[in-house]
């Protein structure tokens, strides 16, 4: 049985938010984008609520914005039997969920993810938190949302680059757990993908993994494939003018570099690496990473939450559709893998 | 079976901290008082560790101090398999536990409470958090410490007023759950109490209540006796020059006012109220509360975490040794109870 309560919606109507009626108060957290594109679709279906608006963007997923949210809940007199609905992408979900989980030691919260990335990834599994300085998700908690409502229609409001960012997690889910689905997906460009199929498929894979290991003691680590190097790149480029990447764009690079490591350490075939790299480059193109970036990336890698002591922990592919975890790799090997990407 | 892992120590030696040796790193959080009085007693028995010092006092139990702690852990490269030992009173325990529970989504933490108050109350039960503005414990989580080491010897380093503050929770535990023990305790002044008996007794009562209801859905609420009014008084007086009260001093007032409400609403006998009030006044004396304080107290009461909607929730005595919860009382009645205390 799944620990995640996920409902995939073909439409939204009077019954969609029935479960929110029993709370003493309700807050809906949005950013300027979801306020414009998504909130109008659900506004009249929701029980009476307080609308809390935050500014979009990973750079605002911090303690300062949390304080704004906690202040709004406090000023409106929200008690422990209140609830929060996060209407947005990963930033709103992670941060709104963290704020709800810590307000008066925790009130219920629902996630209504509005991006492909958050629908197939962030909303499932209960990882909540905020960035701290430049460290991603450095402060947070594990807590499963009381409900996750996935409405694929929202995806239509997304800019193309956001859609592409989320698609990286779809690719990852195929690579770590479903070789057949990888064949289907990798046969088509992003524009021709069938979202109504790939969204539930991706959620299913993540749900299965997370349910078997909610707090990432073991198997759940396979979801980190592409993320050790990807996160370091994402964090480092976050506030370098003109070089900022979306999450999935960074993970795409990470998946190629970590596929290279997989060939070296866990038995992925050379031709599988080529297949992965060709498809990813066809969707994401090539991002310029410089020699001089390497030392900075090393500093970020050392802060990775998955490390144990001084060892750098990776989840690597043994073949397409199968992933191992707890692979501890030295920096010189990692450097070589990033240089492999640079040289493509 | 208890959910709390509590060990009451007759002495400290090489084996006391054996369980801390398996972690990748260890941080010990102290304030200037516990650094002077308690840390020297355990320093050489502890594995290699990072000492993190914070400034003592409820006024520093806030997000700013948390950021200091998170920064120290981050700068020292602590990973997810690191641990934190909180060596101090309730402030260090609540805040250090909260920081540990949210650092990289949670590392293990041990509590080593150094005050009577934290030994018999704060360290048991997993309520963690910080104040937010003037609101006590407004941001936090529930998480049971991985170990609580109670060393009654530490109490000897306490100033008398701190000892008296902690004693209020001992009184409370008797009043809500053990009429016989109340007779024993209330027959003697504080200076003649046998701490080696009352500390384990108090921990036992709290442990039993918390184990049956960890997240305060029901029975655990009886631990709030004296705390609804007491917390409001404590919060309000916190930064009024010359009027600040220690936690137990405020709870002592709350227990008298709420015993008054208990006579009115839950069947406590008039003579039991007198008995409670006489003993508490003999230990704590009378604190001046002004007519003009009442409206401020009302504002604080409305922010109480225990409220549901606009109702003010109380735990009240049905007799000495027995407590009820979910008693919803109107402000005019509460005002009358505080006036009763004022007029004593």
XYZ file of C-alpha atoms in Angstrom:
688
model
C 0.000 0.000 0.000
C 1.182 3.452 -0.858
C 2.016 5.958 1.864
C 1.262 8.762 -0.577
C -2.265 10.018 -1.053
C -2.269 11.028 -4.686
C -5.314 11.707 -6.781
C -4.977 12.322 -10.534
C -7.791 14.575 -11.711
C -9.425 14.569 -15.133
C -11.382 17.662 -14.125
C -11.959 19.893 -11.119
C -15.420 20.433 -9.660
C -17.380 21.009 -6.452
C -16.163 17.696 -5.003
C -12.455 18.214 -5.614
C -11.888 20.159 -2.412
C -14.596 18.541 -0.274
C -11.922 17.259 2.128
C -10.797 20.791 2.903
C -14.142 21.789 4.383
C -13.552 20.249 7.785
C -10.688 22.549 8.764
C -11.085 25.625 10.949
C -9.280 27.778 8.369
C -7.600 27.335 5.024
C -4.682 29.166 3.428
C -3.847 28.865 -0.252
C -0.246 29.655 -1.157
C 0.446 30.904 -4.687
C 3.081 32.833 -6.581
C 2.403 35.491 -9.199
C 2.296 32.846 -11.956
C -0.047 30.376 -10.341
C -2.184 33.256 -9.088
C -2.678 34.324 -12.701
C -2.869 30.925 -14.430
C -4.141 28.322 -11.946
C -5.892 30.037 -9.065
C -8.790 31.330 -11.238
C -9.549 27.716 -12.211
C -10.036 26.565 -8.606
C -10.892 29.760 -6.714
C -14.679 29.366 -6.704
C -14.481 25.655 -5.883
C -12.454 26.212 -2.706
C -13.925 26.818 0.750
C -13.383 30.295 2.196
C -9.652 30.870 2.409
C -6.755 33.215 2.974
C -4.645 33.761 -0.136
C -0.916 34.032 0.586
C 1.216 35.213 -2.318
C 4.964 34.722 -2.470
C 7.399 35.712 -5.198
C 8.250 32.855 -7.582
C 11.723 31.427 -7.978
C 14.191 29.175 -6.200
C 16.019 32.277 -4.895
C 12.984 33.013 -2.721
C 12.756 29.512 -1.237
C 14.349 30.703 1.975
C 13.752 31.500 5.628
C 12.703 35.042 4.831
C 9.779 33.867 2.726
C 8.899 31.294 5.404
C 8.688 34.106 7.918
C 6.274 35.912 5.607
C 4.086 32.793 5.383
C 4.216 32.128 9.149
C 3.306 35.783 9.793
C 0.305 35.591 7.488
C -0.971 32.412 9.168
C -0.382 33.942 12.593
C -2.034 37.249 11.809
C -5.100 35.460 10.480
C -5.319 33.500 13.754
C -4.810 30.065 12.210
C -4.988 27.284 14.810
C -3.719 23.697 14.772
C -6.774 22.439 12.957
C -6.241 24.768 10.024
C -4.862 23.557 6.699
C -2.652 24.842 3.916
C -3.052 24.183 0.182
C 0.104 24.705 -1.845
C -0.848 25.733 -5.370
C 2.368 25.912 -7.341
C 5.514 24.172 -8.459
C 8.292 22.624 -6.423
C 9.265 25.851 -4.673
C 5.768 26.489 -3.347
C 5.278 22.827 -2.485
C 8.575 22.366 -0.641
C 8.390 25.679 1.200
C 4.635 25.762 1.831
C 4.789 22.191 3.081
C 7.693 23.034 5.383
C 5.869 26.075 6.751
C 2.722 24.018 7.372
C 4.736 21.209 8.999
C 6.336 23.612 11.467
C 3.506 26.087 12.140
C 2.359 25.343 15.702
C 4.341 22.081 15.323
C 2.420 21.105 12.223
C -0.928 21.604 10.513
C -2.322 19.508 7.656
C -1.354 20.455 4.135
C -2.417 19.551 0.607
C -0.266 19.852 -2.474
C -1.704 20.850 -5.826
C 1.359 20.821 -8.076
C 1.121 23.028 -11.145
C 4.285 22.117 -13.046
C 5.330 18.882 -14.677
C 8.346 18.764 -12.375
C 6.327 18.989 -9.185
C 3.599 16.656 -10.467
C 5.992 13.820 -11.236
C 8.516 14.469 -8.498
C 8.348 17.020 -5.672
C 4.759 16.458 -4.575
C 5.211 12.759 -3.993
C 7.336 11.525 -1.111
C 7.237 14.121 1.628
C 10.577 15.836 1.199
C 9.978 19.409 2.339
C 12.297 22.280 2.935
C 14.048 25.431 1.933
C 17.461 26.511 0.741
C 19.962 27.873 3.253
C 22.460 30.276 1.793
C 23.231 28.577 -1.477
C 22.585 25.065 -0.196
C 19.501 23.483 -1.710
C 16.882 21.982 0.610
C 19.381 22.248 3.435
C 16.757 22.893 6.115
C 13.606 20.814 6.080
C 11.632 17.821 7.293
C 10.101 14.623 5.943
C 6.320 14.703 6.021
C 3.818 13.117 3.657
C 1.176 15.618 2.446
C -2.368 14.891 3.596
C -3.404 14.931 -0.063
C -1.754 15.495 -3.424
C -4.072 16.586 -6.235
C -2.457 16.187 -9.644
C -4.318 18.004 -12.413
C -2.401 17.518 -15.677
C -4.419 20.321 -17.326
C -2.301 22.826 -15.378
C 0.686 21.796 -17.464
C -0.839 23.629 -20.422
C -0.143 26.928 -18.686
C 3.593 26.169 -18.477
C 6.288 27.819 -20.557
C 8.155 25.327 -22.730
C 11.403 25.516 -20.701
C 9.523 24.606 -17.491
C 7.914 21.639 -19.236
C 11.338 20.524 -20.396
C 12.705 20.892 -16.885
C 10.069 18.553 -15.461
C 10.600 16.092 -18.274
C 14.097 15.368 -16.896
C 12.486 13.560 -13.945
C 10.331 11.544 -16.343
C 13.507 10.493 -18.145
C 15.152 9.665 -14.816
C 12.248 7.501 -13.654
C 12.494 5.488 -16.881
C 16.277 5.119 -16.647
C 16.273 3.898 -13.045
C 13.239 1.632 -13.164
C 11.605 0.939 -16.509
C 13.618 0.048 -19.631
C 10.492 -0.535 -21.724
C 9.078 2.856 -20.959
C 12.471 4.382 -21.739
C 12.206 2.923 -25.243
C 8.778 4.504 -25.730
C 9.749 7.878 -24.329
C 13.171 8.153 -25.972
C 11.681 7.401 -29.383
C 9.910 10.778 -29.439
C 10.862 14.422 -28.956
C 9.369 16.241 -25.987
C 6.709 17.971 -28.112
C 5.230 14.618 -29.119
C 5.047 13.038 -25.648
C 1.689 11.946 -24.282
C 1.509 13.712 -20.925
C -1.628 11.905 -19.792
C 0.385 8.671 -19.908
C 3.787 9.753 -18.711
C 2.573 11.705 -15.652
C 0.778 8.767 -13.950
C 3.590 6.422 -14.994
C 6.232 8.637 -13.423
C 4.210 9.152 -10.229
C 3.748 5.388 -9.959
C 7.468 4.709 -10.090
C 8.266 7.370 -7.527
C 5.397 6.303 -5.263
C 6.578 2.699 -5.260
C 10.146 3.614 -4.387
C 9.189 6.114 -1.686
C 6.652 3.828 -0.067
C 9.259 1.110 0.340
C 11.723 3.537 1.972
C 10.134 6.807 3.116
C 13.150 8.358 4.869
C 15.806 7.342 2.377
C 17.695 4.739 4.359
C 18.250 2.633 1.251
C 16.316 2.084 -1.971
C 14.894 5.608 -2.135
C 18.407 6.779 -2.917
C 18.023 5.565 -6.513
C 15.867 8.643 -7.093
C 19.073 10.626 -6.703
C 20.449 9.368 -9.997
C 21.721 12.439 -11.858
C 21.197 14.598 -8.784
C 24.574 14.507 -7.060
C 26.368 16.286 -9.888
C 23.139 17.927 -11.094
C 22.409 19.602 -7.744
C 25.960 20.906 -7.437
C 25.709 22.462 -10.902
C 22.267 23.898 -10.165
C 23.385 25.415 -6.834
C 26.596 26.833 -8.187
C 25.031 28.471 -11.236
C 21.994 29.738 -9.309
C 23.203 33.269 -8.970
C 25.840 33.599 -11.647
C 24.299 36.163 -14.011
C 23.152 34.631 -17.262
C 24.054 31.056 -16.348
C 21.193 30.015 -14.039
C 19.660 26.661 -14.983
C 16.260 25.223 -14.213
C 16.325 22.117 -12.012
C 15.757 19.637 -14.846
C 18.282 21.339 -17.097
C 20.936 20.759 -14.432
C 19.763 17.200 -13.774
C 20.025 16.474 -17.489
C 23.746 17.289 -17.295
C 24.017 15.242 -14.090
C 22.403 12.216 -15.749
C 24.964 12.238 -18.569
C 27.953 12.663 -16.223
C 26.617 9.995 -13.865
C 25.918 7.639 -16.760
C 29.610 8.053 -17.565
C 30.438 7.047 -13.983
C 27.995 4.156 -14.307
C 29.991 2.762 -17.222
C 33.123 2.960 -15.109
C 31.773 1.587 -11.842
C 28.462 -0.237 -12.133
C 28.468 -1.998 -15.469
C 26.384 0.282 -17.698
C 27.290 -0.486 -21.305
C 29.139 2.065 -23.401
C 26.324 1.977 -25.993
C 23.717 2.620 -23.293
C 25.677 5.718 -22.263
C 25.645 6.885 -25.893
C 21.892 6.258 -26.145
C 21.190 8.222 -22.951
C 23.494 11.049 -23.883
C 22.140 11.411 -27.398
C 18.537 11.593 -26.300
C 19.258 14.015 -23.459
C 21.325 16.301 -25.693
C 18.553 16.207 -28.334
C 16.082 17.532 -25.749
C 18.297 19.857 -23.658
C 21.172 20.796 -25.964
C 24.637 21.321 -24.554
C 25.290 23.645 -21.612
C 28.660 25.338 -21.317
C 30.575 24.291 -18.213
C 34.056 25.771 -17.789
C 37.328 24.325 -16.504
C 37.286 27.071 -13.888
C 33.886 25.878 -12.605
C 35.302 22.566 -11.421
C 36.731 23.683 -8.092
C 33.467 25.456 -7.219
C 31.462 22.363 -8.079
C 33.696 20.348 -5.772
C 32.856 22.671 -2.872
C 29.128 22.179 -3.524
C 29.483 18.430 -3.855
C 31.039 18.272 -0.394
C 27.845 19.788 1.046
C 25.588 17.175 -0.540
C 23.097 15.753 1.974
C 23.743 12.264 0.642
C 27.398 12.233 1.652
C 28.586 10.222 4.593
C 31.707 11.663 6.173
C 34.101 12.614 3.385
C 32.737 10.104 0.895
C 30.690 11.325 -2.041
C 27.663 9.164 -2.534
C 26.139 8.352 -5.930
C 23.279 6.341 -7.338
C 24.420 4.808 -10.603
C 22.866 2.699 -13.371
C 23.827 -0.954 -13.772
C 21.826 -0.926 -16.998
C 19.002 1.141 -18.443
C 16.027 0.452 -16.145
C 18.090 -0.584 -13.140
C 19.876 1.539 -10.557
C 22.206 0.906 -7.610
C 22.920 3.218 -4.667
C 25.641 3.898 -2.086
C 28.382 4.087 -4.680
C 31.145 6.144 -3.104
C 33.262 7.906 -5.704
C 36.426 9.992 -5.370
C 36.617 13.550 -6.625
C 39.127 12.831 -9.401
C 36.640 10.390 -10.961
C 33.811 12.894 -10.646
C 35.983 15.559 -12.226
C 36.671 13.207 -15.129
C 32.930 12.636 -15.574
C 32.204 16.360 -15.701
C 35.095 16.825 -18.135
C 33.495 14.099 -20.273
C 30.340 16.221 -20.461
C 32.388 19.368 -21.180
C 34.091 17.628 -24.101
C 30.885 16.440 -25.780
C 6.045 0.463 26.247
C 7.385 3.963 26.379
C 8.167 5.902 23.214
C 10.687 7.959 25.174
C 14.238 6.747 25.642
C 15.117 8.158 29.044
C 18.021 7.116 31.191
C 18.379 8.461 34.739
C 22.050 8.585 35.671
C 23.512 8.162 39.151
C 26.930 9.040 37.745
C 28.605 9.806 34.431
C 31.504 7.748 33.128
C 33.182 6.383 29.997
C 30.059 4.381 29.100
C 27.584 7.245 29.350
C 28.181 8.499 25.816
C 29.116 5.188 24.205
C 26.091 5.478 21.892
C 27.416 8.710 20.423
C 30.521 7.095 19.019
C 28.863 5.670 15.900
C 28.079 9.052 14.349
C 30.189 10.713 11.662
C 30.344 13.935 13.701
C 28.976 15.286 16.964
C 28.007 18.794 18.000
C 27.401 19.756 21.628
C 25.189 22.803 22.133
C 25.671 24.805 25.341
C 24.996 28.271 26.663
C 27.383 30.314 28.830
C 25.932 28.752 32.001
C 26.066 25.111 31.011
C 29.454 25.703 29.407
C 30.729 26.823 32.814
C 28.845 24.456 35.134
C 28.006 21.272 33.229
C 30.260 20.930 30.201
C 33.447 20.422 32.299
C 31.796 17.403 33.957
C 31.200 15.609 30.644
C 33.777 17.118 28.291
C 36.428 14.405 28.593
C 33.875 11.601 28.439
C 32.475 12.739 25.091
C 33.777 11.639 21.683
C 35.477 14.329 19.593
C 32.963 17.096 19.044
C 32.213 20.600 17.863
C 31.118 22.910 20.685
C 28.376 25.351 19.693
C 27.657 28.111 22.187
C 24.487 30.155 22.182
C 23.416 32.934 24.523
C 21.104 31.757 27.311
C 17.548 32.965 27.729
C 14.092 32.519 26.208
C 14.594 35.787 24.268
C 17.245 34.020 22.206
C 15.120 30.991 21.384
C 14.438 32.303 17.916
C 15.179 31.874 14.211
C 18.285 34.018 14.439
C 19.919 31.643 16.918
C 18.801 28.671 14.805
C 20.576 30.202 11.833
C 23.723 30.429 13.949
C 23.437 26.739 14.861
C 22.675 25.650 11.273
C 25.640 27.688 10.045
C 27.990 26.058 12.544
C 26.836 22.565 11.549
C 27.139 23.470 7.869
C 30.574 25.034 8.154
C 31.865 21.988 9.998
C 30.598 19.803 7.132
C 28.116 17.808 9.230
C 26.320 15.162 7.184
C 23.057 13.281 7.758
C 24.716 10.704 9.983
C 25.986 13.316 12.407
C 24.362 13.872 15.807
C 23.654 16.744 18.177
C 23.791 16.671 21.985
C 21.810 19.436 23.674
C 23.422 20.239 27.009
C 21.194 22.752 28.716
C 17.725 23.643 29.901
C 14.471 23.900 27.987
C 15.680 26.623 25.642
C 18.694 24.632 24.441
C 16.681 21.421 24.294
C 13.743 22.849 22.342
C 15.870 24.880 19.961
C 18.773 22.442 19.574
C 16.295 19.632 18.981
C 14.459 21.706 16.377
C 17.717 22.582 14.600
C 18.778 18.926 14.558
C 15.338 17.805 13.332
C 15.461 20.180 10.376
C 19.188 20.114 9.455
C 19.348 18.198 6.162
C 15.785 17.049 6.982
C 16.843 15.665 10.324
C 19.851 14.231 12.130
C 19.779 12.282 15.405
C 19.857 14.240 18.656
C 20.318 13.516 22.346
C 19.037 15.663 25.182
C 20.988 16.094 28.390
C 18.772 18.428 30.407
C 20.542 20.485 33.029
C 17.643 22.140 34.844
C 14.875 20.675 36.950
C 12.344 22.100 34.499
C 13.866 20.415 31.473
C 14.528 17.160 33.322
C 10.931 16.674 34.411
C 9.244 18.304 31.448
C 10.826 19.607 28.247
C 13.156 16.697 27.510
C 10.404 14.112 27.556
C 7.835 13.997 24.814
C 9.376 15.386 21.660
C 7.939 18.888 21.559
C 10.588 20.971 19.847
C 10.611 24.511 18.599
C 11.325 28.157 18.886
C 9.471 31.350 19.652
C 8.245 33.520 16.791
C 7.955 37.168 17.625
C 6.463 36.978 21.098
C 4.681 33.702 20.508
C 6.153 30.826 22.482
C 7.049 27.610 20.635
C 5.091 28.886 17.666
C 7.358 27.221 15.074
C 8.453 23.671 15.703
C 7.986 19.959 15.173
C 7.227 16.822 17.165
C 10.194 14.461 17.316
C 11.249 12.111 20.082
C 14.944 12.520 20.995
C 17.120 9.526 20.224
C 18.181 9.547 23.879
C 17.476 11.610 26.997
C 20.133 11.467 29.706
C 18.847 12.803 33.022
C 21.603 13.487 35.539
C 20.028 14.926 38.698
C 23.462 16.045 39.964
C 23.302 18.920 37.473
C 20.485 20.431 39.501
C 22.997 21.372 42.167
C 24.456 23.970 39.816
C 21.092 25.720 39.501
C 20.205 29.062 41.075
C 17.294 28.773 43.531
C 14.799 30.593 41.288
C 15.477 28.147 38.443
C 14.934 25.212 40.763
C 11.652 26.759 41.903
C 10.626 27.280 38.275
C 11.086 23.603 37.479
C 9.248 22.596 40.633
C 6.030 24.022 39.144
C 5.945 21.118 36.693
C 6.455 18.660 39.539
C 3.437 20.217 41.276
C 1.466 20.038 38.038
C 2.237 16.373 37.469
C 0.939 15.593 40.974
C -2.202 17.678 40.550
C -3.189 16.120 37.209
C -2.305 12.506 37.936
C -1.291 11.555 41.473
C -3.215 12.712 44.541
C -1.082 10.656 46.943
C 2.137 12.154 45.691
C 0.543 15.597 45.943
C 0.042 14.972 49.659
C 3.713 14.069 50.102
C 5.026 16.969 48.064
C 2.681 19.639 49.405
C 3.563 18.741 53.005
C 7.072 20.165 52.586
C 8.624 23.399 51.376
C 10.763 23.293 48.265
C 14.026 23.280 50.221
C 13.093 19.987 51.894
C 12.033 18.087 48.781
C 13.824 14.872 47.869
C 14.876 15.490 44.265
C 16.060 11.941 43.682
C 12.470 10.810 44.226
C 10.472 13.574 42.633
C 12.476 13.719 39.374
C 11.892 10.073 38.330
C 8.287 10.278 39.591
C 7.579 13.328 37.473
C 9.258 11.876 34.390
C 7.198 8.712 34.805
C 3.924 10.583 34.809
C 4.856 12.635 31.773
C 6.232 9.608 29.949
C 3.027 7.649 30.485
C 0.820 10.460 29.235
C 2.973 11.245 26.206
C 3.357 7.611 25.184
C -0.408 7.177 25.095
C -0.840 10.256 22.901
C 2.373 11.485 21.291
C 0.964 14.251 19.097
C -1.582 15.644 21.552
C -4.794 14.549 19.912
C -6.382 13.887 23.305
C -5.062 12.832 26.709
C -1.709 14.575 26.336
C -3.610 17.837 26.645
C -3.872 17.321 30.424
C -0.200 18.356 30.581
C -1.433 21.822 29.626
C -3.097 22.352 32.992
C -1.994 25.775 34.220
C -0.404 26.514 30.866
C -3.159 28.276 28.940
C -3.234 31.267 31.286
C 0.359 30.668 32.409
C 1.784 30.854 28.880
C -0.125 34.035 28.089
C 1.277 35.662 31.248
C 4.785 34.428 30.500
C 4.702 35.671 26.888
C 3.201 39.028 27.759
C 5.650 39.803 30.575
C 8.663 38.471 28.656
C 9.974 41.831 27.618
C 8.329 44.247 30.019
C 11.290 45.611 32.000
C 11.377 44.314 35.554
C 8.357 42.048 35.195
C 9.750 39.035 33.305
C 8.840 35.700 34.927
C 10.494 32.317 34.659
C 8.324 29.630 33.058
C 7.345 27.918 36.304
C 6.614 31.208 38.037
C 4.064 31.980 35.329
C 2.652 28.441 35.381
C 2.197 28.742 39.155
C -0.156 31.673 38.549
C -1.848 29.748 35.754
C -2.444 26.737 38.022
C -4.239 28.891 40.605
C -6.394 30.686 38.031
C -7.206 27.428 36.265
C -8.009 25.717 39.587
C -10.539 28.535 40.040
C -12.029 27.669 36.625
C -11.958 23.996 37.627
C -14.230 24.746 40.590
C -16.635 26.517 38.282
C -16.664 24.051 35.396
C -15.283 20.616 36.226
C -16.201 19.872 39.821
C -13.003 20.661 41.743
C -13.983 21.301 45.359
C -13.627 24.779 46.860
C -11.374 23.375 49.603
C -9.111 21.724 47.014
C -8.714 25.106 45.317
C -7.718 26.599 48.690
C -5.231 23.805 49.307
C -3.632 24.248 45.876
C -3.535 28.009 46.148
C -2.049 28.050 49.637
C 0.760 25.698 48.753
C 1.600 27.458 45.481
C 1.600 30.877 47.147
C 3.828 29.518 49.940
C 6.405 28.488 47.329
C 6.068 31.241 44.726
C 4.623 34.213 46.621
C 2.202 36.531 44.913
C 2.991 38.205 41.570
C 1.459 41.556 40.747
C -0.878 41.438 37.754
C -2.632 44.690 36.840
C -6.135 45.445 35.606
C -4.514 47.037 32.584
C -2.741 43.746 31.763
C -5.999 41.949 31.084
C -6.590 43.105 27.524
C -3.017 42.204 26.585
C -3.397 38.758 28.095
C -6.547 38.258 26.036
C -4.576 38.956 22.839
C -2.016 36.340 23.824
C -4.638 33.803 24.777
C -6.144 34.051 21.311
C -2.823 32.894 19.854
C -2.644 29.756 22.025
C -1.775 26.663 19.988
C -4.414 24.702 21.872
C -7.316 26.814 20.629
C -9.694 25.533 18.024
C -11.263 28.316 15.979
C -12.334 31.070 18.357
C -12.744 28.758 21.353
C -10.211 28.914 24.174
C -9.234 25.445 25.238
C -8.378 24.477 28.817
C -7.365 21.394 30.734
C -9.032 21.553 34.132
C -9.021 19.469 37.310
C -12.062 17.417 38.272
C -10.312 16.739 41.564
C -6.753 16.741 42.831
C -5.025 13.936 40.903
C -7.450 13.936 37.979
C -7.629 16.204 34.966
C -9.982 16.699 32.020
C -9.255 18.351 28.683
C -11.055 20.122 25.817
C -12.878 22.460 28.154
C -13.802 25.497 26.068
C -14.130 28.609 28.171
C -15.243 32.155 27.272
C -13.051 35.164 27.857
C -15.281 36.720 30.550
C -14.823 33.587 32.671
C -11.079 33.592 32.107
C -10.944 37.264 33.042
C -12.807 36.456 36.261
C -10.268 33.733 37.078
C -7.322 36.072 36.568
C -9.116 38.705 38.692
C -9.493 36.048 41.374
C -5.711 35.645 41.421
C -5.201 39.418 41.409
C -7.434 39.737 44.481
C -5.627 37.075 46.556
